[in-house]
PDB file of C-alpha atoms and ligand atoms in Angstrom:
ATOM      1  CA  UNK P   1      10.543   2.394  22.602  1.00 94.00           C
ATOM      2  CA  UNK P   2       7.637   4.577  20.613  1.00 98.00           C
ATOM      3  CA  UNK P   3       5.590   2.021  18.746  1.00 98.00           C
ATOM      4  CA  UNK P   4       3.769   3.692  15.435  1.00 98.00           C
ATOM      5  CA  UNK P   5       1.301   1.288  13.348  1.00 98.00           C
ATOM      6  CA  UNK P   6       2.220   1.221   9.429  1.00 98.00           C
ATOM      7  CA  UNK P   7      -0.549  -0.186   7.655  1.00 98.00           C
ATOM      8  CA  UNK P   8      -1.109  -1.638   4.263  1.00 98.00           C
ATOM      9  CA  UNK P   9      -3.155  -0.179   1.433  1.00 98.00           C
ATOM     10  CA  UNK P  10      -5.047  -1.516  -1.336  1.00 98.00           C
ATOM     11  CA  UNK P  11      -6.341  -0.247  -4.668  1.00 97.00           C
ATOM     12  CA  UNK P  12      -9.746  -0.136  -5.244  1.00 98.00           C
ATOM     13  CA  UNK P  13      -9.056   1.667  -8.533  1.00 98.00           C
ATOM     14  CA  UNK P  14      -5.797   1.894 -10.642  1.00 98.00           C
ATOM     15  CA  UNK P  15      -5.670   3.629 -13.687  1.00 98.00           C
ATOM     16  CA  UNK P  16      -2.674   5.255 -15.646  1.00 97.00           C
ATOM     17  CA  UNK P  17      -3.391   8.272 -17.765  1.00 96.00           C
ATOM     18  CA  UNK P  18      -0.435   8.716 -19.957  1.00 94.00           C
ATOM     19  CA  UNK P  19       3.164   8.909 -19.368  1.00 91.00           C
ATOM     20  CA  UNK P  20       4.819  12.073 -18.292  1.00 92.00           C
ATOM     21  CA  UNK P  21       7.811  13.899 -20.283  1.00 94.00           C
ATOM     22  CA  UNK P  22       9.614  13.150 -16.624  1.00 92.00           C
ATOM     23  CA  UNK P  23       9.182   9.144 -17.701  1.00 89.00           C
ATOM     24  CA  UNK P  24       7.069   8.754 -14.876  1.00 90.00           C
ATOM     25  CA  UNK P  25       3.405   7.519 -15.591  1.00 93.00           C
ATOM     26  CA  UNK P  26       0.671   9.799 -14.584  1.00 96.00           C
ATOM     27  CA  UNK P  27      -1.810   7.812 -12.574  1.00 97.00           C
ATOM     28  CA  UNK P  28      -5.009   8.228 -10.689  1.00 98.00           C
ATOM     29  CA  UNK P  29      -5.915   5.973  -8.521  1.00 98.00           C
ATOM     30  CA  UNK P  30      -8.152   5.288  -5.117  1.00 98.00           C
ATOM     31  CA  UNK P  31      -6.607   3.527  -1.975  1.00 98.00           C
ATOM     32  CA  UNK P  32      -7.943   2.642   1.105  1.00 98.00           C
ATOM     33  CA  UNK P  33      -6.045   1.085   4.431  1.00 98.00           C
ATOM     34  CA  UNK P  34      -6.800  -2.246   5.778  1.00 97.00           C
ATOM     35  CA  UNK P  35      -6.005  -3.633   9.342  1.00 96.00           C
ATOM     36  CA  UNK P  36      -2.919  -5.501   8.326  1.00 97.00           C
ATOM     37  CA  UNK P  37      -0.186  -3.330   9.501  1.00 98.00           C
ATOM     38  CA  UNK P  38       3.221  -3.795  10.180  1.00 98.00           C
ATOM     39  CA  UNK P  39       4.878  -2.173  13.819  1.00 98.00           C
ATOM     40  CA  UNK P  40       7.439   0.373  13.549  1.00 98.00           C
ATOM     41  CA  UNK P  41       9.598   0.980  16.921  1.00 98.00           C
ATOM     42  CA  UNK P  42      11.748   3.483  17.520  1.00 98.00           C
ATOM     43  CA  UNK P  43      14.240   4.570  20.064  1.00 98.00           C
ATOM     44  CA  UNK P  44      16.299   7.289  20.327  1.00 98.00           C
ATOM     45  CA  UNK P  45      19.831   7.265  20.274  1.00 98.00           C
ATOM     46  CA  UNK P  46      22.128   9.916  21.263  1.00 97.00           C
ATOM     47  CA  UNK P  47      24.939   9.416  18.370  1.00 98.00           C
ATOM     48  CA  UNK P  48      23.925  10.204  14.755  1.00 98.00           C
ATOM     49  CA  UNK P  49      23.462   6.387  13.723  1.00 98.00           C
ATOM     50  CA  UNK P  50      20.031   5.151  12.061  1.00 98.00           C
ATOM     51  CA  UNK P  51      20.075   1.651  12.690  1.00 98.00           C
ATOM     52  CA  UNK P  52      17.526  -0.880  11.149  1.00 98.00           C
ATOM     53  CA  UNK P  53      16.726  -4.350  12.262  1.00 97.00           C
ATOM     54  CA  UNK P  54      13.583  -6.154  10.710  1.00 96.00           C
ATOM     55  CA  UNK P  55      11.868  -9.528  11.802  1.00 90.00           C
ATOM     56  CA  UNK P  56      11.767 -10.365   8.073  1.00 94.00           C
ATOM     57  CA  UNK P  57      14.762 -11.384   6.114  1.00 91.00           C
ATOM     58  CA  UNK P  58      13.327 -10.266   2.854  1.00 91.00           C
ATOM     59  CA  UNK P  59      13.305  -6.514   3.967  1.00 96.00           C
ATOM     60  CA  UNK P  60      17.048  -4.738   3.786  1.00 96.00           C
ATOM     61  CA  UNK P  61      18.448  -3.253   6.740  1.00 96.00           C
ATOM     62  CA  UNK P  62      20.463  -0.664   5.431  1.00 96.00           C
ATOM     63  CA  UNK P  63      20.127   2.340   3.248  1.00 97.00           C
ATOM     64  CA  UNK P  64      17.662   0.721   0.781  1.00 97.00           C
ATOM     65  CA  UNK P  65      15.150   0.270   3.292  1.00 98.00           C
ATOM     66  CA  UNK P  66      12.406   3.242   3.170  1.00 98.00           C
ATOM     67  CA  UNK P  67      12.252   3.481   6.998  1.00 98.00           C
ATOM     68  CA  UNK P  68      16.216   4.298   6.688  1.00 98.00           C
ATOM     69  CA  UNK P  69      15.485   6.640   3.877  1.00 98.00           C
ATOM     70  CA  UNK P  70      12.777   8.588   5.737  1.00 98.00           C
ATOM     71  CA  UNK P  71      14.881   8.773   8.735  1.00 98.00           C
ATOM     72  CA  UNK P  72      18.065   9.926   6.974  1.00 98.00           C
ATOM     73  CA  UNK P  73      15.968  12.582   4.980  1.00 98.00           C
ATOM     74  CA  UNK P  74      14.483  14.247   8.239  1.00 98.00           C
ATOM     75  CA  UNK P  75      18.068  14.084   9.748  1.00 98.00           C
ATOM     76  CA  UNK P  76      19.536  15.833   6.822  1.00 98.00           C
ATOM     77  CA  UNK P  77      17.003  18.590   6.446  1.00 98.00           C
ATOM     78  CA  UNK P  78      16.291  19.541   9.783  1.00 98.00           C
ATOM     79  CA  UNK P  79      20.163  18.743  10.816  1.00 98.00           C
ATOM     80  CA  UNK P  80      19.137  16.467  13.362  1.00 98.00           C
ATOM     81  CA  UNK P  81      22.035  15.697  16.269  1.00 98.00           C
ATOM     82  CA  UNK P  82      20.756  12.120  17.411  1.00 98.00           C
ATOM     83  CA  UNK P  83      19.721   9.072  15.559  1.00 98.00           C
ATOM     84  CA  UNK P  84      17.479   6.499  15.869  1.00 98.00           C
ATOM     85  CA  UNK P  85      17.124   2.656  15.705  1.00 98.00           C
ATOM     86  CA  UNK P  86      14.559   1.606  14.365  1.00 98.00           C
ATOM     87  CA  UNK P  87      12.761  -1.872  14.526  1.00 98.00           C
ATOM     88  CA  UNK P  88      10.353  -3.309  11.968  1.00 98.00           C
ATOM     89  CA  UNK P  89       8.141  -6.275  12.924  1.00 98.00           C
ATOM     90  CA  UNK P  90       6.776  -7.040   9.465  1.00 97.00           C
ATOM     91  CA  UNK P  91       3.719  -8.233   8.892  1.00 97.00           C
ATOM     92  CA  UNK P  92       2.573  -6.844   5.298  1.00 97.00           C
ATOM     93  CA  UNK P  93       3.736  -9.436   2.750  1.00 95.00           C
ATOM     94  CA  UNK P  94       6.989  -8.127   0.808  1.00 94.00           C
ATOM     95  CA  UNK P  95       6.778  -6.947  -2.555  1.00 91.00           C
ATOM     96  CA  UNK P  96       3.273  -7.676  -2.617  1.00 94.00           C
ATOM     97  CA  UNK P  97       1.568  -4.098  -4.251  1.00 94.00           C
ATOM     98  CA  UNK P  98       0.379  -3.474  -0.586  1.00 96.00           C
ATOM     99  CA  UNK P  99       2.439  -0.839   0.082  1.00 97.00           C
ATOM    100  CA  UNK P 100       4.553  -2.177   2.981  1.00 97.00           C
ATOM    101  CA  UNK P 101       8.166  -0.071   2.651  1.00 97.00           C
ATOM    102  CA  UNK P 102       6.092   2.813   1.740  1.00 98.00           C
ATOM    103  CA  UNK P 103       3.884   2.341   5.084  1.00 98.00           C
ATOM    104  CA  UNK P 104       6.847   1.931   6.961  1.00 98.00           C
ATOM    105  CA  UNK P 105       8.745   5.041   5.973  1.00 98.00           C
ATOM    106  CA  UNK P 106       5.422   7.040   6.648  1.00 98.00           C
ATOM    107  CA  UNK P 107       5.119   5.606  10.123  1.00 98.00           C
ATOM    108  CA  UNK P 108       8.927   6.692  10.573  1.00 98.00           C
ATOM    109  CA  UNK P 109       8.331  10.080   9.490  1.00 98.00           C
ATOM    110  CA  UNK P 110       5.354  10.198  12.164  1.00 98.00           C
ATOM    111  CA  UNK P 111       7.503   8.479  14.928  1.00 98.00           C
ATOM    112  CA  UNK P 112      10.522  10.952  14.173  1.00 98.00           C
ATOM    113  CA  UNK P 113       8.497  14.375  14.240  1.00 98.00           C
ATOM    114  CA  UNK P 114       7.763  13.626  17.947  1.00 98.00           C
ATOM    115  CA  UNK P 115      11.099  11.596  18.999  1.00 98.00           C
ATOM    116  CA  UNK P 116      13.327  14.501  17.064  1.00 98.00           C
ATOM    117  CA  UNK P 117      11.102  17.306  18.486  1.00 98.00           C
ATOM    118  CA  UNK P 118      10.253  18.455  14.758  1.00 98.00           C
ATOM    119  CA  UNK P 119       7.023  20.085  15.194  1.00 98.00           C
ATOM    120  CA  UNK P 120       5.747  19.199  11.318  1.00 98.00           C
ATOM    121  CA  UNK P 121       2.752  19.129  10.372  1.00 98.00           C
ATOM    122  CA  UNK P 122       0.977  15.915   8.796  1.00 98.00           C
ATOM    123  CA  UNK P 123       1.202  18.129   5.238  1.00 98.00           C
ATOM    124  CA  UNK P 124       4.624  18.879   5.633  1.00 98.00           C
ATOM    125  CA  UNK P 125       5.140  15.314   6.468  1.00 98.00           C
ATOM    126  CA  UNK P 126       2.890  14.185   3.520  1.00 98.00           C
ATOM    127  CA  UNK P 127       4.941  16.444   0.942  1.00 98.00           C
ATOM    128  CA  UNK P 128       8.427  15.107   2.246  1.00 98.00           C
ATOM    129  CA  UNK P 129       7.194  11.599   1.573  1.00 98.00           C
ATOM    130  CA  UNK P 130       6.875  12.221  -2.016  1.00 97.00           C
ATOM    131  CA  UNK P 131      10.780  12.544  -2.071  1.00 98.00           C
ATOM    132  CA  UNK P 132      11.031   8.843  -0.624  1.00 97.00           C
ATOM    133  CA  UNK P 133       8.395   7.267  -3.081  1.00 95.00           C
ATOM    134  CA  UNK P 134       5.268   7.657  -4.589  1.00 93.00           C
ATOM    135  CA  UNK P 135       3.081   6.197  -1.910  1.00 96.00           C
ATOM    136  CA  UNK P 136       4.390   7.598   0.969  1.00 98.00           C
ATOM    137  CA  UNK P 137       2.411  10.374   1.260  1.00 98.00           C
ATOM    138  CA  UNK P 138      -0.642   8.685   0.784  1.00 98.00           C
ATOM    139  CA  UNK P 139       0.817   5.957   3.507  1.00 98.00           C
ATOM    140  CA  UNK P 140       1.321   9.168   5.950  1.00 98.00           C
ATOM    141  CA  UNK P 141      -2.286  10.156   5.946  1.00 98.00           C
ATOM    142  CA  UNK P 142      -3.827   6.696   5.529  1.00 97.00           C
ATOM    143  CA  UNK P 143      -7.755   6.534   5.015  1.00 97.00           C
ATOM    144  CA  UNK P 144      -8.888   6.524   1.632  1.00 98.00           C
ATOM    145  CA  UNK P 145      -8.246   9.093  -0.997  1.00 98.00           C
ATOM    146  CA  UNK P 146      -7.752   9.577  -4.610  1.00 98.00           C
ATOM    147  CA  UNK P 147      -3.774   9.913  -5.549  1.00 98.00           C
ATOM    148  CA  UNK P 148      -3.043  11.721  -8.578  1.00 98.00           C
ATOM    149  CA  UNK P 149       0.034  12.895 -10.677  1.00 97.00           C
ATOM    150  CA  UNK P 150       3.044  10.416  -9.374  1.00 96.00           C
ATOM    151  CA  UNK P 151       0.611   9.080  -6.685  1.00 97.00           C
ATOM    152  CA  UNK P 152       1.966  12.297  -4.285  1.00 97.00           C
ATOM    153  CA  UNK P 153      -1.140  14.375  -5.098  1.00 98.00           C
ATOM    154  CA  UNK P 154      -3.895  13.325  -2.157  1.00 98.00           C
ATOM    155  CA  UNK P 155      -7.662  14.242  -2.337  1.00 98.00           C
ATOM    156  CA  UNK P 156      -9.315  13.069   0.876  1.00 98.00           C
ATOM    157  CA  UNK P 157     -12.475  10.885   0.517  1.00 97.00           C
ATOM    158  CA  UNK P 158     -15.245   9.459   2.716  1.00 97.00           C
ATOM    159  CA  UNK P 159     -14.461   6.093   3.994  1.00 97.00           C
ATOM    160  CA  UNK P 160     -15.660   3.192   1.973  1.00 97.00           C
ATOM    161  CA  UNK P 161     -18.857   0.546   2.811  1.00 97.00           C
ATOM    162  CA  UNK P 162     -17.572  -1.505   5.549  1.00 95.00           C
ATOM    163  CA  UNK P 163     -16.443  -5.170   4.550  1.00 97.00           C
ATOM    164  CA  UNK P 164     -14.267  -8.052   4.718  1.00 98.00           C
ATOM    165  CA  UNK P 165     -11.217  -8.340   2.629  1.00 98.00           C
ATOM    166  CA  UNK P 166      -9.005 -11.678   2.238  1.00 98.00           C
ATOM    167  CA  UNK P 167      -5.435 -10.964   0.765  1.00 98.00           C
ATOM    168  CA  UNK P 168      -3.503 -13.608  -1.145  1.00 97.00           C
ATOM    169  CA  UNK P 169      -0.145 -13.133  -2.048  1.00 95.00           C
ATOM    170  CA  UNK P 170       0.927 -15.655  -4.683  1.00 94.00           C
ATOM    171  CA  UNK P 171       4.740 -16.299  -3.808  1.00 91.00           C
ATOM    172  CA  UNK P 172       6.157 -15.146  -6.942  1.00 91.00           C
ATOM    173  CA  UNK P 173       7.742 -11.964  -7.628  1.00 86.00           C
ATOM    174  CA  UNK P 174       6.504  -9.428  -9.649  1.00 89.00           C
ATOM    175  CA  UNK P 175       8.542  -6.609 -11.301  1.00 89.00           C
ATOM    176  CA  UNK P 176       6.882  -2.977 -11.234  1.00 89.00           C
ATOM    177  CA  UNK P 177       8.571  -1.903 -13.973  1.00 89.00           C
ATOM    178  CA  UNK P 178       7.925  -4.936 -16.417  1.00 92.00           C
ATOM    179  CA  UNK P 179       4.205  -4.630 -15.538  1.00 94.00           C
ATOM    180  CA  UNK P 180       4.206  -0.534 -16.486  1.00 92.00           C
ATOM    181  CA  UNK P 181       6.670  -1.807 -19.608  1.00 91.00           C
ATOM    182  CA  UNK P 182       3.817  -3.917 -20.873  1.00 93.00           C
ATOM    183  CA  UNK P 183       1.232  -1.833 -20.535  1.00 94.00           C
ATOM    184  CA  UNK P 184      -0.430  -0.893 -23.693  1.00 93.00           C
ATOM    185  CA  UNK P 185      -2.505   2.386 -22.666  1.00 90.00           C
ATOM    186  CA  UNK P 186      -4.398   2.634 -26.081  1.00 87.00           C
ATOM    187  CA  UNK P 187      -5.761  -0.913 -25.308  1.00 87.00           C
ATOM    188  CA  UNK P 188      -6.357  -1.148 -21.689  1.00 91.00           C
ATOM    189  CA  UNK P 189      -9.651  -1.433 -19.855  1.00 92.00           C
ATOM    190  CA  UNK P 190      -9.613   1.788 -17.815  1.00 96.00           C
ATOM    191  CA  UNK P 191     -11.372   2.439 -14.726  1.00 98.00           C
ATOM    192  CA  UNK P 192     -14.829   4.510 -13.791  1.00 98.00           C
ATOM    193  CA  UNK P 193     -12.583   6.293 -10.980  1.00 98.00           C
ATOM    194  CA  UNK P 194     -15.955   8.926 -10.824  1.00 98.00           C
ATOM    195  CA  UNK P 195     -18.320   5.736  -9.917  1.00 98.00           C
ATOM    196  CA  UNK P 196     -15.987   4.514  -7.781  1.00 98.00           C
ATOM    197  CA  UNK P 197     -16.004   7.760  -5.931  1.00 98.00           C
ATOM    198  CA  UNK P 198     -20.237   8.135  -6.047  1.00 98.00           C
ATOM    199  CA  UNK P 199     -19.911   4.067  -4.954  1.00 98.00           C
ATOM    200  CA  UNK P 200     -17.805   5.049  -1.587  1.00 98.00           C
ATOM    201  CA  UNK P 201     -19.703   8.549  -0.714  1.00 97.00           C
ATOM    202  CA  UNK P 202     -23.209   6.802  -0.929  1.00 97.00           C
ATOM    203  CA  UNK P 203     -22.065   3.890   1.049  1.00 97.00           C
ATOM    204  CA  UNK P 204     -22.897   1.090  -1.867  1.00 98.00           C
ATOM    205  CA  UNK P 205     -21.111  -1.693  -1.333  1.00 98.00           C
ATOM    206  CA  UNK P 206     -22.520  -3.445  -4.231  1.00 98.00           C
ATOM    207  CA  UNK P 207     -21.632  -0.480  -6.704  1.00 98.00           C
ATOM    208  CA  UNK P 208     -18.247  -0.278  -5.007  1.00 98.00           C
ATOM    209  CA  UNK P 209     -17.403  -4.317  -5.552  1.00 98.00           C
ATOM    210  CA  UNK P 210     -18.822  -3.833  -9.395  1.00 98.00           C
ATOM    211  CA  UNK P 211     -16.310  -0.915 -10.032  1.00 98.00           C
ATOM    212  CA  UNK P 212     -13.429  -2.255  -8.703  1.00 98.00           C
ATOM    213  CA  UNK P 213     -11.384  -2.218 -11.536  1.00 98.00           C
ATOM    214  CA  UNK P 214      -6.794  -1.743 -12.103  1.00 98.00           C
ATOM    215  CA  UNK P 215      -5.615  -0.795 -15.436  1.00 97.00           C
ATOM    216  CA  UNK P 216      -2.278  -2.957 -14.781  1.00 97.00           C
ATOM    217  CA  UNK P 217      -4.123  -6.259 -13.908  1.00 96.00           C
ATOM    218  CA  UNK P 218      -4.331  -7.522 -17.015  1.00 95.00           C
ATOM    219  CA  UNK P 219      -0.644  -6.661 -17.949  1.00 95.00           C
ATOM    220  CA  UNK P 220       0.401  -8.862 -14.395  1.00 95.00           C
ATOM    221  CA  UNK P 221      -2.250 -11.637 -15.253  1.00 94.00           C
ATOM    222  CA  UNK P 222      -0.478 -12.541 -18.940  1.00 92.00           C
ATOM    223  CA  UNK P 223       2.736 -12.807 -17.502  1.00 91.00           C
ATOM    224  CA  UNK P 224       1.856 -14.763 -14.426  1.00 92.00           C
ATOM    225  CA  UNK P 225      -1.256 -16.884 -14.821  1.00 91.00           C
ATOM    226  CA  UNK P 226      -1.199 -18.074 -11.237  1.00 91.00           C
ATOM    227  CA  UNK P 227      -2.785 -14.918 -10.540  1.00 93.00           C
ATOM    228  CA  UNK P 228      -5.661 -15.817 -12.338  1.00 94.00           C
ATOM    229  CA  UNK P 229      -6.003 -18.970 -10.669  1.00 93.00           C
ATOM    230  CA  UNK P 230      -6.703 -16.972  -7.425  1.00 96.00           C
ATOM    231  CA  UNK P 231      -9.161 -14.565  -8.623  1.00 96.00           C
ATOM    232  CA  UNK P 232     -11.204 -17.473 -10.075  1.00 95.00           C
ATOM    233  CA  UNK P 233     -10.581 -19.332  -6.699  1.00 95.00           C
ATOM    234  CA  UNK P 234     -12.026 -16.589  -4.639  1.00 97.00           C
ATOM    235  CA  UNK P 235     -14.930 -15.719  -7.408  1.00 96.00           C
ATOM    236  CA  UNK P 236     -16.147 -19.385  -7.151  1.00 95.00           C
ATOM    237  CA  UNK P 237     -16.088 -19.777  -3.417  1.00 95.00           C
ATOM    238  CA  UNK P 238     -18.823 -16.194  -3.220  1.00 95.00           C
ATOM    239  CA  UNK P 239     -16.190 -13.371  -3.232  1.00 98.00           C
ATOM    240  CA  UNK P 240     -18.218 -10.298  -4.014  1.00 98.00           C
ATOM    241  CA  UNK P 241     -15.258  -8.351  -5.604  1.00 98.00           C
ATOM    242  CA  UNK P 242     -11.567  -9.429  -6.636  1.00 98.00           C
ATOM    243  CA  UNK P 243      -8.991  -7.264  -7.790  1.00 98.00           C
ATOM    244  CA  UNK P 244      -5.378  -7.057  -7.845  1.00 97.00           C
ATOM    245  CA  UNK P 245      -3.733  -4.377  -5.990  1.00 97.00           C
ATOM    246  CA  UNK P 246      -1.214  -2.481  -7.659  1.00 95.00           C
ATOM    247  CA  UNK P 247       1.206  -4.056  -9.712  1.00 94.00           C
ATOM    248  CA  UNK P 248       0.595  -6.994  -8.256  1.00 93.00           C
ATOM    249  CA  UNK P 249       0.732  -9.821  -7.324  1.00 95.00           C
ATOM    250  CA  UNK P 250      -1.674  -9.766  -3.917  1.00 96.00           C
ATOM    251  CA  UNK P 251      -5.107 -10.167  -5.185  1.00 97.00           C
ATOM    252  CA  UNK P 252      -7.757  -9.270  -2.892  1.00 98.00           C
ATOM    253  CA  UNK P 253     -11.698 -10.162  -2.498  1.00 98.00           C
ATOM    254  CA  UNK P 254     -14.553  -8.203  -0.746  1.00 98.00           C
ATOM    255  CA  UNK P 255     -16.979 -10.161   1.214  1.00 98.00           C
ATOM    256  CA  UNK P 256     -20.006  -8.758   3.796  1.00 96.00           C
ATOM    257  CA  UNK P 257     -19.928 -11.882   6.175  1.00 95.00           C
ATOM    258  CA  UNK P 258     -17.756 -13.665   8.264  1.00 95.00           C
ATOM    259  CA  UNK P 259     -18.773 -16.980   7.214  1.00 96.00           C
ATOM    260  CA  UNK P 260     -18.255 -16.542   3.690  1.00 96.00           C
ATOM    261  CA  UNK P 261     -14.685 -15.102   4.362  1.00 97.00           C
ATOM    262  CA  UNK P 262     -13.929 -18.471   6.218  1.00 97.00           C
ATOM    263  CA  UNK P 263     -15.187 -20.217   3.473  1.00 96.00           C
ATOM    264  CA  UNK P 264     -12.702 -18.187   0.944  1.00 97.00           C
ATOM    265  CA  UNK P 265      -9.632 -18.556   2.937  1.00 97.00           C
ATOM    266  CA  UNK P 266     -10.256 -22.942   3.095  1.00 95.00           C
ATOM    267  CA  UNK P 267     -10.925 -22.202  -0.721  1.00 94.00           C
ATOM    268  CA  UNK P 268      -7.416 -20.570  -1.026  1.00 94.00           C
ATOM    269  CA  UNK P 269      -5.346 -23.258   0.876  1.00 87.00           C
ATOM    270  CA  UNK P 270      -3.490 -25.002  -1.372  1.00 84.00           C
ATOM    271  CA  UNK P 271      -3.306 -22.565  -3.860  1.00 84.00           C
ATOM    272  CA  UNK P 272      -1.578 -19.845  -2.192  1.00 91.00           C
ATOM    273  CA  UNK P 273       0.900 -19.905   1.057  1.00 88.00           C
ATOM    274  CA  UNK P 274       0.455 -15.989   2.160  1.00 94.00           C
ATOM    275  CA  UNK P 275      -3.435 -15.485   2.923  1.00 97.00           C
ATOM    276  CA  UNK P 276      -5.004 -12.753   5.341  1.00 97.00           C
ATOM    277  CA  UNK P 277      -8.432 -12.030   6.431  1.00 97.00           C
ATOM    278  CA  UNK P 278      -8.383  -8.407   7.643  1.00 97.00           C
ATOM    279  CA  UNK P 279     -11.183  -5.328   7.372  1.00 97.00           C
ATOM    280  CA  UNK P 280     -11.212  -2.414   5.151  1.00 96.00           C
ATOM    281  CA  UNK P 281     -10.123   0.658   7.523  1.00 91.00           C
ATOM    282  CA  UNK P 282     -10.547   3.382   5.139  1.00 80.00           C
ATOM    283  CA  UNK P 283     -10.819   6.194   7.957  1.00 84.00           C
ATOM    284  CA  UNK P 284      -7.915   8.443   8.959  1.00 81.00           C
TER     285      UNK P 284
HETATM  286  P1  ATP S   1       3.765  -0.324  -3.411  1.00 89.12           P
HETATM  287  O1  ATP S   1       2.472  -1.145  -3.686  1.00 89.12           O
HETATM  288  O2  ATP S   1       4.264   0.833  -2.691  1.00 89.12           O
HETATM  289  O3  ATP S   1       4.670  -0.785  -4.907  1.00 89.12           O
HETATM  290  P2  ATP S   1       5.015  -3.148  -2.655  1.00 89.12           P
HETATM  291  O4  ATP S   1       4.166  -3.396  -1.349  1.00 89.12           O
HETATM  292  O5  ATP S   1       4.816  -3.516  -4.090  1.00 89.12           O
HETATM  293  O6  ATP S   1       4.848  -1.628  -2.774  1.00 89.12           O
HETATM  294  P3  ATP S   1       7.360  -3.219  -0.488  1.00 89.12           P
HETATM  295  O7  ATP S   1       6.774  -4.199   0.297  1.00 89.12           O
HETATM  296  O8  ATP S   1       7.067  -1.661  -0.470  1.00 89.12           O
HETATM  297  O9  ATP S   1       6.740  -3.236  -2.278  1.00 89.12           O
HETATM  298  O10 ATP S   1       8.921  -3.425  -1.111  1.00 89.12           O
HETATM  299  C1  ATP S   1       9.461  -3.628  -2.093  1.00 89.12           C
HETATM  300  C2  ATP S   1      11.036  -3.835  -2.416  1.00 89.12           C
HETATM  301  O11 ATP S   1      11.348  -2.528  -1.339  1.00 89.12           O
HETATM  302  C3  ATP S   1      11.265  -5.026  -1.588  1.00 89.12           C
HETATM  303  O12 ATP S   1      11.652  -5.964  -2.220  1.00 89.12           O
HETATM  304  C4  ATP S   1      12.687  -4.474  -0.224  1.00 89.12           C
HETATM  305  O13 ATP S   1      13.756  -4.760  -1.183  1.00 89.12           O
HETATM  306  C5  ATP S   1      12.095  -3.026  -0.531  1.00 89.12           C
HETATM  307  N1  ATP S   1      11.985  -2.546   0.761  1.00 89.12           N
HETATM  308  C6  ATP S   1      12.696  -1.514   1.495  1.00 89.12           C
HETATM  309  N2  ATP S   1      12.356  -1.057   2.719  1.00 89.12           N
HETATM  310  C7  ATP S   1      11.572  -1.659   2.871  1.00 89.12           C
HETATM  311  C8  ATP S   1      10.740  -2.035   4.033  1.00 89.12           C
HETATM  312  N3  ATP S   1      10.640  -1.098   5.174  1.00 89.12           N
HETATM  313  N4  ATP S   1       9.804  -3.384   4.252  1.00 89.12           N
HETATM  314  C9  ATP S   1       9.444  -3.986   3.014  1.00 89.12           C
HETATM  315  N5  ATP S   1      10.027  -4.016   2.122  1.00 89.12           N
HETATM  316  C10 ATP S   1      11.100  -2.940   1.646  1.00 89.12           C
END
């Protein structure tokens, strides 16, 4: 069995520039990995079956699974005559704005590149990833990057200043389509992406916290007011910066000390069941 780590990502910024003629939104976002990860196990099969097993009941175990789609794409594109049994030990909350499924797909690409001896480069895997989903290319590289286009054009940047990250996922489902649908670009508060890049490159933690911004946040907050109360709670207990990741509903807080991390985690008890205290990873 080959094991590959599939870390979650958060958005330090997320901007939507415009809607494209092809229906996709042109985005510009800074993403970085955190040390909350699924573990993807891959076992070679001598037949051509692709089997999926996950520890989480909300994760599909068929062709809807992004890890399945990643395996199928490689198998067809490179005429592979072997199969694989994929086990996903799910630690990343599902449908949370943390790119869990995309990261599983990226881990599957990397694992199968070895298991099926495909000899593909990381750039080739990232390019194939874009065919599965907008966040898969970033997940293939990990680290910290500005993602543009649909999210598949990756520019690597330095790792952000080190920090604790408290992730809190309210138990509500957010429809990404509804959030994008509710976005009014003219009235939206756009992030200052260049300033965030500066903050990261100069290792300026305070500036990073002061520049966290997500154009989708106000839309999701309007649809789901409970996300607001989690943000307020995190702020009240001393977070240096608080932001929603992706289209939500997960909200994260940045803090420098373990003591403050514990205070925020305790402060969220009763407000939110799924709370994780992790570290920014940021390096590839
Ligand atoms: P993103 O941040 O990229 O928008 P997300 O964190 O919001 O992603 P995921 O956890 O990737 O969302 O899952 C969204 C949906 O995709 C789930 O409801 C599930 O049905 C489906 N899905 C497919 N494959 C997976 C997988 N490997 N892990 C989790 N969900 C998956």
